[in-house]
């Protein structure tokens, strides 16, 4: 139990990972969408998603060449739902989170095939 708690506390102790969780609070997103919103490269976003997945704070599903991430709605370990509930109700007025939410609205309007197109600036040709 203590190890689960510490694992999740460490996972949410990073600004980028909190931003990712707040974005996933609205809907599932693919790596390219997160890259677009956060203005970060694929390897950076994937590294953070891996840490969140190990902590039980995100789940992923594959659909063709894309991997989509979402918040779990089931208990994965002792505290994952508690951390998700806390994050969901926190930081609603934070300027950076609000800017991310604005960028989220813009990003999801784009065709995912265009957004994740190989060679697109920042996509590194990966999805």
GROMACS .gro file of C-alpha atoms in nm:
model
  127
    1UNK     CA    1   0.000   0.000   0.000
    2UNK     CA    2   0.271   0.247   0.093
    3UNK     CA    3   0.463   0.169  -0.226
    4UNK     CA    4   0.151   0.233  -0.437
    5UNK     CA    5   0.100   0.566  -0.265
    6UNK     CA    6   0.462   0.674  -0.314
    7UNK     CA    7   0.463   0.559  -0.678
    8UNK     CA    8   0.159   0.773  -0.752
    9UNK     CA    9   0.280   1.068  -0.547
   10UNK     CA   10   0.603   1.068  -0.748
   11UNK     CA   11   0.408   1.041  -1.074
   12UNK     CA   12   0.205   1.354  -0.997
   13UNK     CA   13   0.505   1.550  -0.868
   14UNK     CA   14   0.590   1.666  -1.221
   15UNK     CA   15   0.421   1.961  -1.394
   16UNK     CA   16   0.404   1.792  -1.735
   17UNK     CA   17   0.243   1.479  -1.593
   18UNK     CA   18  -0.017   1.683  -1.405
   19UNK     CA   19  -0.092   1.872  -1.729
   20UNK     CA   20  -0.137   1.540  -1.912
   21UNK     CA   21  -0.373   1.411  -1.644
   22UNK     CA   22  -0.577   1.731  -1.655
   23UNK     CA   23  -0.607   1.700  -2.034
   24UNK     CA   24  -0.713   1.337  -2.008
   25UNK     CA   25  -0.976   1.440  -1.755
   26UNK     CA   26  -1.180   1.566  -2.052
   27UNK     CA   27  -1.132   1.282  -2.300
   28UNK     CA   28  -0.897   1.018  -2.432
   29UNK     CA   29  -0.616   1.152  -2.647
   30UNK     CA   30  -0.349   1.006  -2.870
   31UNK     CA   31   0.019   1.081  -2.826
   32UNK     CA   32   0.019   1.320  -3.125
   33UNK     CA   33  -0.263   1.525  -2.975
   34UNK     CA   34  -0.075   1.552  -2.645
   35UNK     CA   35   0.241   1.651  -2.834
   36UNK     CA   36   0.047   1.922  -3.016
   37UNK     CA   37  -0.117   2.062  -2.705
   38UNK     CA   38   0.192   2.048  -2.483
   39UNK     CA   39   0.429   2.152  -2.764
   40UNK     CA   40   0.665   1.869  -2.673
   41UNK     CA   41   0.835   1.594  -2.869
   42UNK     CA   42   0.716   1.236  -2.892
   43UNK     CA   43   0.989   1.090  -2.672
   44UNK     CA   44   0.920   1.339  -2.391
   45UNK     CA   45   0.544   1.284  -2.397
   46UNK     CA   46   0.585   0.906  -2.418
   47UNK     CA   47   0.827   0.905  -2.124
   48UNK     CA   48   0.575   1.089  -1.907
   49UNK     CA   49   0.289   0.864  -2.021
   50UNK     CA   50   0.498   0.559  -1.931
   51UNK     CA   51   0.549   0.688  -1.577
   52UNK     CA   52   0.177   0.761  -1.542
   53UNK     CA   53   0.087   0.417  -1.676
   54UNK     CA   54   0.326   0.243  -1.436
   55UNK     CA   55   0.162   0.435  -1.150
   56UNK     CA   56  -0.184   0.322  -1.265
   57UNK     CA   57  -0.295   0.676  -1.344
   58UNK     CA   58  -0.355   0.624  -1.718
   59UNK     CA   59  -0.458   0.337  -1.942
   60UNK     CA   60  -0.389   0.296  -2.310
   61UNK     CA   61  -0.550   0.126  -2.605
   62UNK     CA   62  -0.420   0.077  -2.956
   63UNK     CA   63  -0.621   0.153  -3.265
   64UNK     CA   64  -0.420   0.081  -3.576
   65UNK     CA   65  -0.106   0.292  -3.564
   66UNK     CA   66  -0.232   0.516  -3.286
   67UNK     CA   67  -0.214   0.470  -2.912
   68UNK     CA   68  -0.484   0.645  -2.713
   69UNK     CA   69  -0.455   0.729  -2.345
   70UNK     CA   70  -0.731   0.785  -2.092
   71UNK     CA   71  -0.788   0.796  -1.719
   72UNK     CA   72  -0.883   0.461  -1.569
   73UNK     CA   73  -1.231   0.421  -1.429
   74UNK     CA   74  -1.142   0.111  -1.231
   75UNK     CA   75  -0.915   0.038  -0.940
   76UNK     CA   76  -0.570  -0.055  -1.070
   77UNK     CA   77  -0.393  -0.026  -0.738
   78UNK     CA   78  -0.477   0.099  -0.392
   79UNK     CA   79  -0.483   0.474  -0.459
   80UNK     CA   80  -0.513   0.542  -0.832
   81UNK     CA   81  -0.878   0.647  -0.824
   82UNK     CA   82  -0.818   0.869  -0.520
   83UNK     CA   83  -0.536   1.053  -0.699
   84UNK     CA   84  -0.745   1.091  -1.014
   85UNK     CA   85  -1.041   1.225  -0.816
   86UNK     CA   86  -0.816   1.477  -0.637
   87UNK     CA   87  -0.661   1.596  -0.964
   88UNK     CA   88  -0.998   1.617  -1.133
   89UNK     CA   89  -1.125   1.861  -0.871
   90UNK     CA   90  -0.801   2.062  -0.846
   91UNK     CA   91  -0.630   2.336  -1.049
   92UNK     CA   92  -0.946   2.440  -1.233
   93UNK     CA   93  -0.839   2.807  -1.236
   94UNK     CA   94  -0.469   2.756  -1.304
   95UNK     CA   95  -0.357   2.969  -1.601
   96UNK     CA   96  -0.142   2.697  -1.760
   97UNK     CA   97  -0.415   2.434  -1.726
   98UNK     CA   98  -0.669   2.674  -1.877
   99UNK     CA   99  -0.435   2.741  -2.170
  100UNK     CA  100  -0.391   2.366  -2.219
  101UNK     CA  101  -0.771   2.322  -2.222
  102UNK     CA  102  -0.797   2.595  -2.487
  103UNK     CA  103  -0.533   2.422  -2.699
  104UNK     CA  104  -0.717   2.092  -2.644
  105UNK     CA  105  -1.031   2.234  -2.805
  106UNK     CA  106  -0.825   2.348  -3.104
  107UNK     CA  107  -0.635   2.021  -3.133
  108UNK     CA  108  -0.935   1.788  -3.128
  109UNK     CA  109  -1.092   1.982  -3.416
  110UNK     CA  110  -0.804   1.871  -3.637
  111UNK     CA  111  -0.821   1.547  -3.834
  112UNK     CA  112  -0.603   1.303  -3.642
  113UNK     CA  113  -0.456   1.171  -3.969
  114UNK     CA  114  -0.335   1.521  -4.053
  115UNK     CA  115  -0.218   1.600  -3.700
  116UNK     CA  116  -0.017   1.279  -3.675
  117UNK     CA  117   0.110   1.284  -4.032
  118UNK     CA  118   0.475   1.178  -4.060
  119UNK     CA  119   0.698   1.477  -4.121
  120UNK     CA  120   0.462   1.722  -3.952
  121UNK     CA  121   0.657   1.963  -3.736
  122UNK     CA  122   0.708   1.802  -3.397
  123UNK     CA  123   0.560   1.465  -3.494
  124UNK     CA  124   0.897   1.299  -3.561
  125UNK     CA  125   0.704   1.079  -3.799
  126UNK     CA  126   0.552   0.886  -3.511
  127UNK     CA  127   0.198   0.846  -3.395
   0.00000   0.00000   0.00000
